[in-house]
Short mmCIF file of C-alpha atoms and ligand atoms in Angstrom, two decimals:
data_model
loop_
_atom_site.label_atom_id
_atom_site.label_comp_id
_atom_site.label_asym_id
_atom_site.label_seq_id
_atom_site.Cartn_x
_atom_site.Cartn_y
_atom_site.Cartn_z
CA UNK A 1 -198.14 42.28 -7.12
CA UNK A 2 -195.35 44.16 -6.33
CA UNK A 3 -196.30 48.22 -7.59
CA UNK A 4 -192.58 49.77 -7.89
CA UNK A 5 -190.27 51.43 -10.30
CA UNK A 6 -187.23 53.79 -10.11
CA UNK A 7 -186.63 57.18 -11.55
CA UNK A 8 -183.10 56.81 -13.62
CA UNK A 9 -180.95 60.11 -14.10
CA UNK A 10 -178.92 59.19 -17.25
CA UNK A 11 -179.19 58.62 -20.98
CA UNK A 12 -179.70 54.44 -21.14
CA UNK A 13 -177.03 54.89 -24.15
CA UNK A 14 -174.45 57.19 -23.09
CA UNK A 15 -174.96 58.01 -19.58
CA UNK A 16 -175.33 61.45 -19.93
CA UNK A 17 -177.26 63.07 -17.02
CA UNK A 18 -179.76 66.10 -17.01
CA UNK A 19 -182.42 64.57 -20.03
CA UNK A 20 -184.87 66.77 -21.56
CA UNK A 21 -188.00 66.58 -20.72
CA UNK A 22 -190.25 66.57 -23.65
CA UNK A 23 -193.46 64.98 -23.13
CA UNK A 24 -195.58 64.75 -19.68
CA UNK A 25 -198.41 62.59 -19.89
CA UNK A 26 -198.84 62.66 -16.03
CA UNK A 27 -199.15 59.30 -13.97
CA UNK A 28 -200.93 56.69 -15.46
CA UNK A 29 -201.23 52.92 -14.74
CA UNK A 30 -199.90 50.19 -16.51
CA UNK A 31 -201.14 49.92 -20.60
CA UNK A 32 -202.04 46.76 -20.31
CA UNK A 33 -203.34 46.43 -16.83
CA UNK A 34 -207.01 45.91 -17.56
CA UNK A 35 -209.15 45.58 -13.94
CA UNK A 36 -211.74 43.06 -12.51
CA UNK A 37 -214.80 44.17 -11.72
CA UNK A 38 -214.06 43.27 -7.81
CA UNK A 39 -210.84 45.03 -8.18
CA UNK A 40 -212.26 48.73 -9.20
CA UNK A 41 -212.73 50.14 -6.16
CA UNK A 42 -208.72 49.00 -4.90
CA UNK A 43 -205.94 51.57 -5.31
CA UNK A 44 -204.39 50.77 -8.63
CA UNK A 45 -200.71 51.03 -9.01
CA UNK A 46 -199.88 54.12 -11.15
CA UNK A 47 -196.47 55.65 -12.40
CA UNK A 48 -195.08 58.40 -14.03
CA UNK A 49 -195.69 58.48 -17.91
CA UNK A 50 -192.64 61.37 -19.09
CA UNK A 51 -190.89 61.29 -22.71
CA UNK A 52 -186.96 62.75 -22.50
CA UNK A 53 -184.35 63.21 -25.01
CA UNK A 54 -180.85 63.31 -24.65
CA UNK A 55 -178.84 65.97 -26.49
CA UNK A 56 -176.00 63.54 -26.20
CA UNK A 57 -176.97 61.09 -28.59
CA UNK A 58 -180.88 61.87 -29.37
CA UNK A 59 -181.89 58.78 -27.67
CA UNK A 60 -185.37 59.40 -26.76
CA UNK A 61 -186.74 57.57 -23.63
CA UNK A 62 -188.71 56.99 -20.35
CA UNK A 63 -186.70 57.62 -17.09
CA UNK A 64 -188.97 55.73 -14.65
CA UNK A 65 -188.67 52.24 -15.23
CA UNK A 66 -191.56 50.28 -13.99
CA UNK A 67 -190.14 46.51 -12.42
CA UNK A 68 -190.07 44.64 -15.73
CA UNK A 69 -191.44 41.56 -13.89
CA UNK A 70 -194.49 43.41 -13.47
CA UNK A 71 -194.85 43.77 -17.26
CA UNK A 72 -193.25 40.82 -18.99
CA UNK A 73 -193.41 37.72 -16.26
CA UNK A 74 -197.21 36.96 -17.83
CA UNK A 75 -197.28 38.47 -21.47
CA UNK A 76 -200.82 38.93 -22.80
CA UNK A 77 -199.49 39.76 -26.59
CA UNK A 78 -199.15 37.10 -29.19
CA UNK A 79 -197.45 37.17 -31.83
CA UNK A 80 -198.87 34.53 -33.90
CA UNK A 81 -202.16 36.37 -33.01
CA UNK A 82 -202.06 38.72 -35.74
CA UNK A 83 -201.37 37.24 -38.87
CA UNK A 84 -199.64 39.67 -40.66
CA UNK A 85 -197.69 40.26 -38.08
CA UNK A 86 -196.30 36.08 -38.00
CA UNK A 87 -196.12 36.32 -41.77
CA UNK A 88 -193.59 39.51 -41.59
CA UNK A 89 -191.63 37.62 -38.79
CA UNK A 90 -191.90 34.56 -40.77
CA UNK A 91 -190.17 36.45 -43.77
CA UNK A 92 -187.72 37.83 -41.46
CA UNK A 93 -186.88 34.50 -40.40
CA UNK A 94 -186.35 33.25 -43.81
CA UNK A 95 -183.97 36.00 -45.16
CA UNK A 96 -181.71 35.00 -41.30
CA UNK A 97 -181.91 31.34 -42.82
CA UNK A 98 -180.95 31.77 -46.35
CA UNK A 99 -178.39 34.88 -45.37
CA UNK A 100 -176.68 34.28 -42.33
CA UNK A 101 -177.14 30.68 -41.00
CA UNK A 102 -177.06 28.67 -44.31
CA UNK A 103 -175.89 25.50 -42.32
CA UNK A 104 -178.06 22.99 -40.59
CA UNK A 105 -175.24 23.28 -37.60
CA UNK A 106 -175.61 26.83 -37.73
CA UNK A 107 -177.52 28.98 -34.24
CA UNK A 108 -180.12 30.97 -34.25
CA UNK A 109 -181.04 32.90 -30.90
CA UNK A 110 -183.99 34.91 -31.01
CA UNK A 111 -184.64 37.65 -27.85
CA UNK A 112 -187.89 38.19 -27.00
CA UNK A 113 -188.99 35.09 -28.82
CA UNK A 114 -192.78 35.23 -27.79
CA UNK A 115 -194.43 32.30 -28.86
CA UNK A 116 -191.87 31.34 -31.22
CA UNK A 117 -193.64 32.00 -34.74
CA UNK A 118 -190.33 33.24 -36.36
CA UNK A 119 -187.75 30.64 -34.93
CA UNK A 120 -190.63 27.87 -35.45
CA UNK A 121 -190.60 28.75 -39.25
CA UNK A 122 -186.72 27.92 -39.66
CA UNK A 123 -186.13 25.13 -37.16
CA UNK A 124 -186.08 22.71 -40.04
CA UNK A 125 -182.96 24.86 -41.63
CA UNK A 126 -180.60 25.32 -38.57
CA UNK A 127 -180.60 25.15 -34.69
CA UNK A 128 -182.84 27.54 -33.26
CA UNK A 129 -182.89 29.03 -29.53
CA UNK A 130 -185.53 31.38 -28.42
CA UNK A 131 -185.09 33.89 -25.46
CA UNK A 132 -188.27 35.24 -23.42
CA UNK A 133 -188.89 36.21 -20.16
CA UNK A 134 -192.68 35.54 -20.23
CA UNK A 135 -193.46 31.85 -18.95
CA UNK A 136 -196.76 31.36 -20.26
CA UNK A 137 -195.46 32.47 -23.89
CA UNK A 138 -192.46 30.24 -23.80
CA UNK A 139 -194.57 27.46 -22.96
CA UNK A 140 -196.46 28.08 -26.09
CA UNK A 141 -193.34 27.81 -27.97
CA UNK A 142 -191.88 24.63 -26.27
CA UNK A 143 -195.20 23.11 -27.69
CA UNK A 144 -194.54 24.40 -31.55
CA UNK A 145 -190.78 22.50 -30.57
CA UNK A 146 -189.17 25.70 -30.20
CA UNK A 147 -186.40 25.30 -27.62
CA UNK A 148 -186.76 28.67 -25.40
CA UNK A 149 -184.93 29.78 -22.64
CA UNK A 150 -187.13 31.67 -20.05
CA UNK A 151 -185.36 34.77 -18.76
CA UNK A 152 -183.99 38.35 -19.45
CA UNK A 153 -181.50 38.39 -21.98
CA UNK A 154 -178.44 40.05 -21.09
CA UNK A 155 -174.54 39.31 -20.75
CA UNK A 156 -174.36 36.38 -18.06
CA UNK A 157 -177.34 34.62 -20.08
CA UNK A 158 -175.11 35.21 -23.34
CA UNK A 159 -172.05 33.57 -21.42
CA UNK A 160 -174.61 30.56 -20.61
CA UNK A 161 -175.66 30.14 -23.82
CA UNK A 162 -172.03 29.59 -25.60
CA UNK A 163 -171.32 27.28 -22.92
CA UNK A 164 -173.98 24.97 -23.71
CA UNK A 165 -174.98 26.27 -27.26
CA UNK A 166 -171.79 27.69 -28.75
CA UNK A 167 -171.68 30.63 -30.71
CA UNK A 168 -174.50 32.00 -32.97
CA UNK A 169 -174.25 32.51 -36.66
CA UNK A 170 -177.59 34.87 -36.17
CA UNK A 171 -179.49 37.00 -33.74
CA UNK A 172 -182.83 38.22 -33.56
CA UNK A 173 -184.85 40.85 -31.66
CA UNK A 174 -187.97 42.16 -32.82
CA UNK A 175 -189.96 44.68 -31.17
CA UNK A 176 -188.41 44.30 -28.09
CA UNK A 177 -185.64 46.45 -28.03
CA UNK A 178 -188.28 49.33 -27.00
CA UNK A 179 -188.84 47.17 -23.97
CA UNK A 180 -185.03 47.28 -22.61
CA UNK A 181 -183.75 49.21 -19.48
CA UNK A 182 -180.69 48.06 -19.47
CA UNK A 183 -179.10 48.42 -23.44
CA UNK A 184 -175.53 48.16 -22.25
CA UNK A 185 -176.22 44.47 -20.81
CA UNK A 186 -178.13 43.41 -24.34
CA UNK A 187 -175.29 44.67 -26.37
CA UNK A 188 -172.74 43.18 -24.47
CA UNK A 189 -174.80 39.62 -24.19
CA UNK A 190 -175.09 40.02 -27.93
CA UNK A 191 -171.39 40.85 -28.80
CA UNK A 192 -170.23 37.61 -26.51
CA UNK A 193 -172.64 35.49 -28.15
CA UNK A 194 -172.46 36.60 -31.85
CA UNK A 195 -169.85 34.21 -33.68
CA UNK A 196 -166.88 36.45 -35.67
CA UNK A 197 -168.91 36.73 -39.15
CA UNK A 198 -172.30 36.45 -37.18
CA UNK A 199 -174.94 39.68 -37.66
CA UNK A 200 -177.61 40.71 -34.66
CA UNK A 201 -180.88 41.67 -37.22
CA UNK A 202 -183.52 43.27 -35.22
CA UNK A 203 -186.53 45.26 -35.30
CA UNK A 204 -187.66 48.35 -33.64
CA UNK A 205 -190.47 51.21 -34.08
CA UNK A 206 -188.42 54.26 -35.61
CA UNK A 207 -189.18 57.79 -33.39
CA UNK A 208 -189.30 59.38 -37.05
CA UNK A 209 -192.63 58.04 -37.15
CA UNK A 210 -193.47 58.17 -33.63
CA UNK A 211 -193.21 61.85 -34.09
CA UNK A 212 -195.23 61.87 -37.52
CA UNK A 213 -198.15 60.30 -38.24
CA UNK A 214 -197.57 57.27 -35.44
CA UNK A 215 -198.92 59.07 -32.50
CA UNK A 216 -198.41 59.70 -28.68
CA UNK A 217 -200.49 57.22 -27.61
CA UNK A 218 -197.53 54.21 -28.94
CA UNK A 219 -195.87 56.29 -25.29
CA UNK A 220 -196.51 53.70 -22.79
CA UNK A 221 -194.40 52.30 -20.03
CA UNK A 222 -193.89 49.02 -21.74
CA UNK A 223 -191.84 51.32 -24.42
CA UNK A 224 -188.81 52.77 -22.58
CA UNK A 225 -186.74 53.78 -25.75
CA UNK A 226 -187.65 54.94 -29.27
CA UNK A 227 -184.83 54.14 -31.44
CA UNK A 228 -183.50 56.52 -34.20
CA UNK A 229 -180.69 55.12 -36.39
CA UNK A 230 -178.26 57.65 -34.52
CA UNK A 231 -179.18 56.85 -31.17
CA UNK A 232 -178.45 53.25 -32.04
CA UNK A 233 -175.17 54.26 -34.29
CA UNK A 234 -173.82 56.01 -30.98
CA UNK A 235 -174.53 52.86 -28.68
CA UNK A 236 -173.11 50.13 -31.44
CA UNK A 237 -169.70 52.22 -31.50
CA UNK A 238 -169.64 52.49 -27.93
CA UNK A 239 -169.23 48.73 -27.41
CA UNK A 240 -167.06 48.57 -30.76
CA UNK A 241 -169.86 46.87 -32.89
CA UNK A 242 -171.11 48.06 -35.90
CA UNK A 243 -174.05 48.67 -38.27
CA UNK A 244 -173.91 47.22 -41.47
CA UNK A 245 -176.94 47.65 -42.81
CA UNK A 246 -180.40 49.51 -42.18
CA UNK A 247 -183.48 49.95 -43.78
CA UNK A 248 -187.18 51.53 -42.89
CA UNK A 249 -189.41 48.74 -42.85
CA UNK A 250 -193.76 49.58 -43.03
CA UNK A 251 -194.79 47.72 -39.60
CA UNK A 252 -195.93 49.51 -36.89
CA UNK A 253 -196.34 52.55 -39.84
CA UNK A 254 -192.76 52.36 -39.62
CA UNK A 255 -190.17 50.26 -38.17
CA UNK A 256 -186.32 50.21 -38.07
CA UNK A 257 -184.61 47.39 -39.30
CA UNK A 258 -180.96 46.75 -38.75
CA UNK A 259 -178.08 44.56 -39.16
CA UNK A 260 -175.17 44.42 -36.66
CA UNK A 261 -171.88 42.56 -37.01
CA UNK A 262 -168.45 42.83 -35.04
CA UNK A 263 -166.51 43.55 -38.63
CA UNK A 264 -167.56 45.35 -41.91
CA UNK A 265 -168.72 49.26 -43.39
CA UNK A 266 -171.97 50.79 -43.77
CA UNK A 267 -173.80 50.24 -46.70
CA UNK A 268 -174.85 52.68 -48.93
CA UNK A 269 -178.74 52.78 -47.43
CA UNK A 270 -177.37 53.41 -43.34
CA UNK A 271 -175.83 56.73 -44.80
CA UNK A 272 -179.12 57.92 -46.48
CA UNK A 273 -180.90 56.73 -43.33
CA UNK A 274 -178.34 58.94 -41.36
CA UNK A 275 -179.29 61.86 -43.70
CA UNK A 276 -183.23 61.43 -44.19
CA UNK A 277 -183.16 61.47 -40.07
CA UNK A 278 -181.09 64.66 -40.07
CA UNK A 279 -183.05 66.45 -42.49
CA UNK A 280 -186.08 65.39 -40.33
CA UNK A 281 -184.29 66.60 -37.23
CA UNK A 282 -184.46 63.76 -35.15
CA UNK A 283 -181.23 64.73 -33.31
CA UNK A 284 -182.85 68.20 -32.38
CA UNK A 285 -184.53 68.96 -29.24
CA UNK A 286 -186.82 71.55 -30.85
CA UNK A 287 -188.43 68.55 -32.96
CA UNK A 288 -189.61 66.85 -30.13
CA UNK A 289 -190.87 70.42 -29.08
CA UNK A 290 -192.51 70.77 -31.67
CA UNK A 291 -194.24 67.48 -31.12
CA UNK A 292 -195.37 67.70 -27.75
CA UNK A 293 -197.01 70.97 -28.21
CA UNK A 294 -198.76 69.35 -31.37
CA UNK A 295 -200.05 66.61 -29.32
CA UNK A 296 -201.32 69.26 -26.99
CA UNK A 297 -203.28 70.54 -29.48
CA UNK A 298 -204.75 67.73 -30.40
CA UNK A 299 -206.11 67.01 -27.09
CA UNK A 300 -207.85 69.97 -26.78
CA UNK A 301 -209.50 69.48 -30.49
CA UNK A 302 -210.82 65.93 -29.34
CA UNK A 303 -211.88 67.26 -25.67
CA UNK A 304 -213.77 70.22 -27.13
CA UNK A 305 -215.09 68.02 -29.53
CA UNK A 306 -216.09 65.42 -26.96
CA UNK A 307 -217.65 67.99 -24.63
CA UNK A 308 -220.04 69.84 -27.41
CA UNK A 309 -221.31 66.39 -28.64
CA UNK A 310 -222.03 65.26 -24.62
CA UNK A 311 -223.58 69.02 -24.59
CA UNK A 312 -226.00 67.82 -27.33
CA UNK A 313 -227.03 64.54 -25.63
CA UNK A 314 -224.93 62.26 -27.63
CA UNK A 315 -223.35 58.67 -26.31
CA UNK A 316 -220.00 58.31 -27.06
CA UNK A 317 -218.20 54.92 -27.06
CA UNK A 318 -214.86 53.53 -27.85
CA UNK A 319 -213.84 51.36 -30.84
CA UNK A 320 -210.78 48.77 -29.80
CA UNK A 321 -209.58 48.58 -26.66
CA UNK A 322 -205.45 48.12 -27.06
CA UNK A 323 -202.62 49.64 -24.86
CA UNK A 324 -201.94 52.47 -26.92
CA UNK A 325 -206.12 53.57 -26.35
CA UNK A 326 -205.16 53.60 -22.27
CA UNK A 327 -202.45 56.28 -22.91
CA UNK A 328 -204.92 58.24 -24.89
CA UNK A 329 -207.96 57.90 -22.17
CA UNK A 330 -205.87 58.62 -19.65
CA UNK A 331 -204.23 61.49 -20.57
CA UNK A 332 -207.32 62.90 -21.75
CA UNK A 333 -209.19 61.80 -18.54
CA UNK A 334 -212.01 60.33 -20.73
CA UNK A 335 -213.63 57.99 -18.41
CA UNK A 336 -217.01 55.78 -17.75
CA UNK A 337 -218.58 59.27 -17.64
CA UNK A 338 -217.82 60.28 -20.82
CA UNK A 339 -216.92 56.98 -22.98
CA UNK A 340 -219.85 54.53 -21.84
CA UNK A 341 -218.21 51.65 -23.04
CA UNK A 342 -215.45 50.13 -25.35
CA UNK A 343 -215.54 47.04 -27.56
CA UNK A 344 -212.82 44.51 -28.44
CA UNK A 345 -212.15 41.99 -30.46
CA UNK A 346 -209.67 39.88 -27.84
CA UNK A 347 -211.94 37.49 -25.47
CA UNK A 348 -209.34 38.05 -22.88
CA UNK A 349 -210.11 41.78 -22.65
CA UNK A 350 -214.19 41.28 -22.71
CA UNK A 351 -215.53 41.69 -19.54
CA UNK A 352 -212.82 43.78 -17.57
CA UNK A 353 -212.32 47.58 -17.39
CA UNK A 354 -209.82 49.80 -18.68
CA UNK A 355 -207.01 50.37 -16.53
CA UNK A 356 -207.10 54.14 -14.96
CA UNK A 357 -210.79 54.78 -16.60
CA UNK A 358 -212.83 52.23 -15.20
CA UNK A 359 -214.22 51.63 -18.99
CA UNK A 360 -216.35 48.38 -19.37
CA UNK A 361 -214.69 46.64 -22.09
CA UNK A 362 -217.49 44.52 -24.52
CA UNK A 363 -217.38 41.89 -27.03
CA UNK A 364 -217.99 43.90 -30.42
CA UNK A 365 -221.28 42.62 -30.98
CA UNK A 366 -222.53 45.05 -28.39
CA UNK A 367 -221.69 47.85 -30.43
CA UNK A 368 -224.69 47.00 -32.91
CA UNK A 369 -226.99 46.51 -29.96
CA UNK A 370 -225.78 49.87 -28.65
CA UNK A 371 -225.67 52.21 -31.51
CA UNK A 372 -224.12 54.79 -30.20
CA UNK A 373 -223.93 58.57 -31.74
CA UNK A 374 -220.13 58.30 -31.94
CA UNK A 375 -217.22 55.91 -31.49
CA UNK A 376 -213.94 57.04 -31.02
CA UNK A 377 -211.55 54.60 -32.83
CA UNK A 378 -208.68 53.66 -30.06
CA UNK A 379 -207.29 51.33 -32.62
CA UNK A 380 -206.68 53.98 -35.22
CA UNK A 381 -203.60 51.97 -36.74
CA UNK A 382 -206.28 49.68 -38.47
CA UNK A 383 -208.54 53.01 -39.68
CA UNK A 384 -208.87 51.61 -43.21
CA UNK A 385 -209.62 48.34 -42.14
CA UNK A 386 -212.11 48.73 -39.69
CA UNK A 387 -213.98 51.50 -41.32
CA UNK A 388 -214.71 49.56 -44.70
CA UNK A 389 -215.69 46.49 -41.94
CA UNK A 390 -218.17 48.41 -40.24
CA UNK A 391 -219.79 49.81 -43.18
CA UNK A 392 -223.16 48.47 -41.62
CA UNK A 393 -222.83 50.03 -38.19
CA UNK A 394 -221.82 53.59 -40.10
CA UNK A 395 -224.99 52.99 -42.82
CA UNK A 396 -227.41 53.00 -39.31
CA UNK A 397 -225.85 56.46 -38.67
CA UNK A 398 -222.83 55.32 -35.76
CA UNK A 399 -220.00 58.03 -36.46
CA UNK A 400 -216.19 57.46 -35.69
CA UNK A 401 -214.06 60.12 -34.48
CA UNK A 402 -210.38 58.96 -35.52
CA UNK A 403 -208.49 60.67 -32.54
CA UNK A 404 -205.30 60.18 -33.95
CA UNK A 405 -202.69 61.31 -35.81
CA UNK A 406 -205.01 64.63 -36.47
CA UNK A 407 -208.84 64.45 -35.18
CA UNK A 408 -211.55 63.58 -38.03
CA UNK A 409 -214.59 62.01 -38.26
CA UNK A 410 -215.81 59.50 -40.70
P1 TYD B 501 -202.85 46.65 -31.47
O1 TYD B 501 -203.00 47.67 -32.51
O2 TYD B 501 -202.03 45.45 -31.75
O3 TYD B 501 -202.32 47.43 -30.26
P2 TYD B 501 -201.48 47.62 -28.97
O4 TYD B 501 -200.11 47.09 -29.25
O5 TYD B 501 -201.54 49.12 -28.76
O6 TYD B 501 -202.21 46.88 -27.86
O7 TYD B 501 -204.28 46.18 -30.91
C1 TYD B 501 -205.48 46.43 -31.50
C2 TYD B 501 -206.60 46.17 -30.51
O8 TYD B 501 -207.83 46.48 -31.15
C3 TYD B 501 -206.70 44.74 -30.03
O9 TYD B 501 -207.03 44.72 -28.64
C4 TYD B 501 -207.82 44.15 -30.86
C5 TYD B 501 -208.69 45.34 -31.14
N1 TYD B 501 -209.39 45.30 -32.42
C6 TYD B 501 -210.78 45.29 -32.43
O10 TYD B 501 -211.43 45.28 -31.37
N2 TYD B 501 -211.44 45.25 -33.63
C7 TYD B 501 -210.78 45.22 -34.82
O11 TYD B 501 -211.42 45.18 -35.89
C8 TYD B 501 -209.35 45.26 -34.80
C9 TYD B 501 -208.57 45.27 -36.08
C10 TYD B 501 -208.69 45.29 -33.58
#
C-alpha cells in the first residue's frame, strides 16, 4: 500500500492561498484503517488531520490530501447497509424520476454510486448510469443490473460518457462531494455532461451542523470539504452554473441538499438559506474559532472524566466502533490502556483493532459478558437508539458516557 499524500496551498474553490488554520487534530491514521492482529506491531501510515477556512469564500477544508486510491479503490461502506439510509436515497431517486427525467429515454448518472441502491430503484423509469471508483462496490451494483462505470468522476470521464451515453437529463451525488480534491474537475465533468434543461441534485453534510451539535469527530481524512451553501454559491458562479434550489435536509443531523442547472433564478428557500447561514456566521473566521476552542474543552471534560473513573478502578470500554470514533480516540490518545475494548455491530470490523489505538474491536455480545463500569458511546449519532436498546446492559448497572456533542452520562 502506497502511504502518501500532498499538502495543497490554496482554497479547492477559489484558489486563494494562505488558509486559516482552524482545527489541529495532530497526525492520525486513516478512519477507516482498522489493523490485523499480525500487523500491530508494523509502522502504520499516518497523516496530518488540520481543518482550514478560507476567508475567500468560507469553504472549509483539509489541505493534505491523502492518495484517494488509498481510501476509495476498496470501499468498506454500504449504502444499502443501513436502511434508512437506502430508503432516503430511494426517495431521492424517485423525486429525480418523476421531476427531471420523466422519459424512459431520459439519463440518469449518479457519482459515487456505491452499490447502486438509488439508481437500482428507478432503472425501470429511465436509463440509469452509476459512477464509482470502488471496484468491489460497483460489482455489487452490476449484480442489482445497475450499469456502473468504475472510476473518478471528473471532466474527461464526462466527455466519455456523452460520447457513448449522450447527455443527462439528471445528476446525482450524494455524500460524496465531501470526498472531492479536485471540485473544479467535478463541476466541469458535470456542466459537459448535464443536458441544457438538465439539474445536478446532490447531497452533502452542511458545516452549520458540523459546527453545532454534529461534532469534530465527522473531521476525518475521507472528508476534505464541508460545504456551506456560500462556499458552494461561489464555486457554481465560478464555472457559470447556478443554484436553483436548496434545502436543509435531517441526514447526517443535517445535510445540504441542492439543485444545479446551467439556466434559471434562485428560489425563494436558497435566499433564506443564504441568510440563516449568515446569521449563524458561517462565512466568519471567528465561528470556527469559536468551535475549535469548544472542542478543546470538551476534550479535557471527557479526559478528566476518564482519568478520575480509571483513578477509582473502573473499566472503561467503547460502544460502536465507526470512523468518526477513530478521530475521537485518537485525538484524545485513548488507547488499549485506557478503553479495554470496543464492540461493533459490522462482522467485518470484529476481530481487528482500531487504527492508531490498537483497540480490540468485539462482536457486541461481549459487552454483556464484560460488563464494564462505563462505555463511552463512539456512535453517538444513534444515542436514542442505542440507549433505549440496551436498556438491559444499563438495568445491570453498565453506564454510557456520550462524548459528544457536550459530555453526559446516561
Ligand atoms: P456510522 O454512524 O454510519 O458511522 P461512520 O460513518 O462514522 O463510520 O457507523 C456506526 C457504527 O456503529 C457502525 O460501525 C456500526 C456500529 N453500531 C453498533 O455497533 N451498534 C449499534 O447499535 C449501531 C446503531 C451501530
Amino acid at each position: 500500500m502506497k502511504a502518501d499524500f500532498k499538502h495543497k496551498d490554496e482554497c479547492r474553490i477559489c484558489r486563494s492561498k494562505g488558509l486559516k488554520k482552524i482545527l489541529d487534530l495532530g497526525t492520525m491514521p486513516l478512519a477507516n484503517a482498522f489493523l490485523k492482529k499480525e500487523e500491530l506491531n508494523k509502522p502504520e501510515p499516518a497523516f496530518p488531520l488540520v481543518v482550514y477556512f478560507c476567508e475567500t469564500c468560507s469553504l472549509v477544508q483539509l489541505a493534505d490530501v491523502v492518495d484517494s486510491s488509498m481510501m476509495f479503490s476498496d470501499y468498506h461502506y454500504l449504502t444499502s447497509a443501513s436502511k434508512p439510509l437506502a430508503d432516503h436515497f430511494c426517495q431521492l431517486g424517485e423525486e429525480i424520476a418523476r421531476r427531471f427525467a420523466t422519459n424512459r429515454d431520459d439519463l440518469v448518472v449518479e457519482i459515487g454510486s456505491n452499490d447502486g441502491v438509488l439508481l437500482e430503484s428507478i432503472k425501470d423509469k429511465c436509463r440509469v448510469l452509476g459512477v464509482d471508483p470502488a471496484k468491489n462496490v460497483v460489482e455489487i451494483a452490476k449484480k442489482r443490473g445497475v450499469e456502473t462505470i468504475c472510476d473518478f468522476f471528473g471532466e474527461e470521464l464526462a466527455e466519455k460518457i456523452v460520447k457513448k451515453y449522450g447527455h443527462a437529463k439528471a445528476m446525482t451525488a450524494n455524500n460524496v462531494m465531501a470526498h472531492v480534491d479536485d471540485l473544479h474537475g467535478v463541476f466541469k465533468g458535470v456542466k459537459k455532461l448535464l443536458a441544457d434543461d438538465g439539474v445536478f441534485v446532490f447531497e452533502a453534510h452542511w458545516v452549520g451542523n458540523l459546527i453545532g451539535d454534529g461534532g469534530f469527530d465527522q473531521i476525518y481524512h475521507e472528508h476534505l470539504c464541508y460545504y456551506s451553501l456560500h462556499s458552494l454559491k461561489h464555486m457554481t458562479e465560478l464555472l457559470g452554473l447556478k443554484i436553483i434550489d436548496a434545502t436543509l435536509v435531517p441526514i447526517h443531523g443535517q445535510s445540504l441538499k441542492v439543485y444545479v442547472a446551467k439556466h434559471g433564478e434562485p428560489s425563494r428557500q436558497v435566499a433564506d438559506l443564504l441568510k440563516k447561514e449568515k446569521e449563524l456566521r458561517l462565512d466568519r473566521i471567528e465561528t470556527y474559532k469559536a468551535f475549535s476552542d469548544k472542542v478543546e474543552s470538551n476534550k479535557i471534560k471527557l479526559l478528566k472524566l476518564i482519568s478520575g473513573l480509571k483513578a477509582e478502578g473502573k473499566q472503561i470500554a467503547a460502544y460502536g466502533a465507526p470512523a468518526k470514533g477513530n478521530t475521537l480516540l485518537n485525538y484524545f490518545h485513548l488507547n488499549g490502556d485506557t478503553v479495554s475494548f470496543v464492540t461493533d455491530t459490522t462482522p467485518l470490523k470484529q476481530g481487528l483493532y482500531t487504527p492508531g489505538t490498537h483497540i480490540p474491536v468485539l462482536a457486541p455480545e461481549k459487552m454483556n459478558e464484560m460488563l464494564p463500569d462505563y462505555v463511552i458511546l463512539l456512535a453517538w449519532n444513534y444515542a436514542d437508539a442505542i440507549l433505549a436498546k440496551e436498556k438491559a446492559l444499563r438495568d445491570k448497572g453498565v453506564k454510557f458516557i456520550i462524548p459528544v456533542p457536550e459530555v453526559r452520562i446516561a
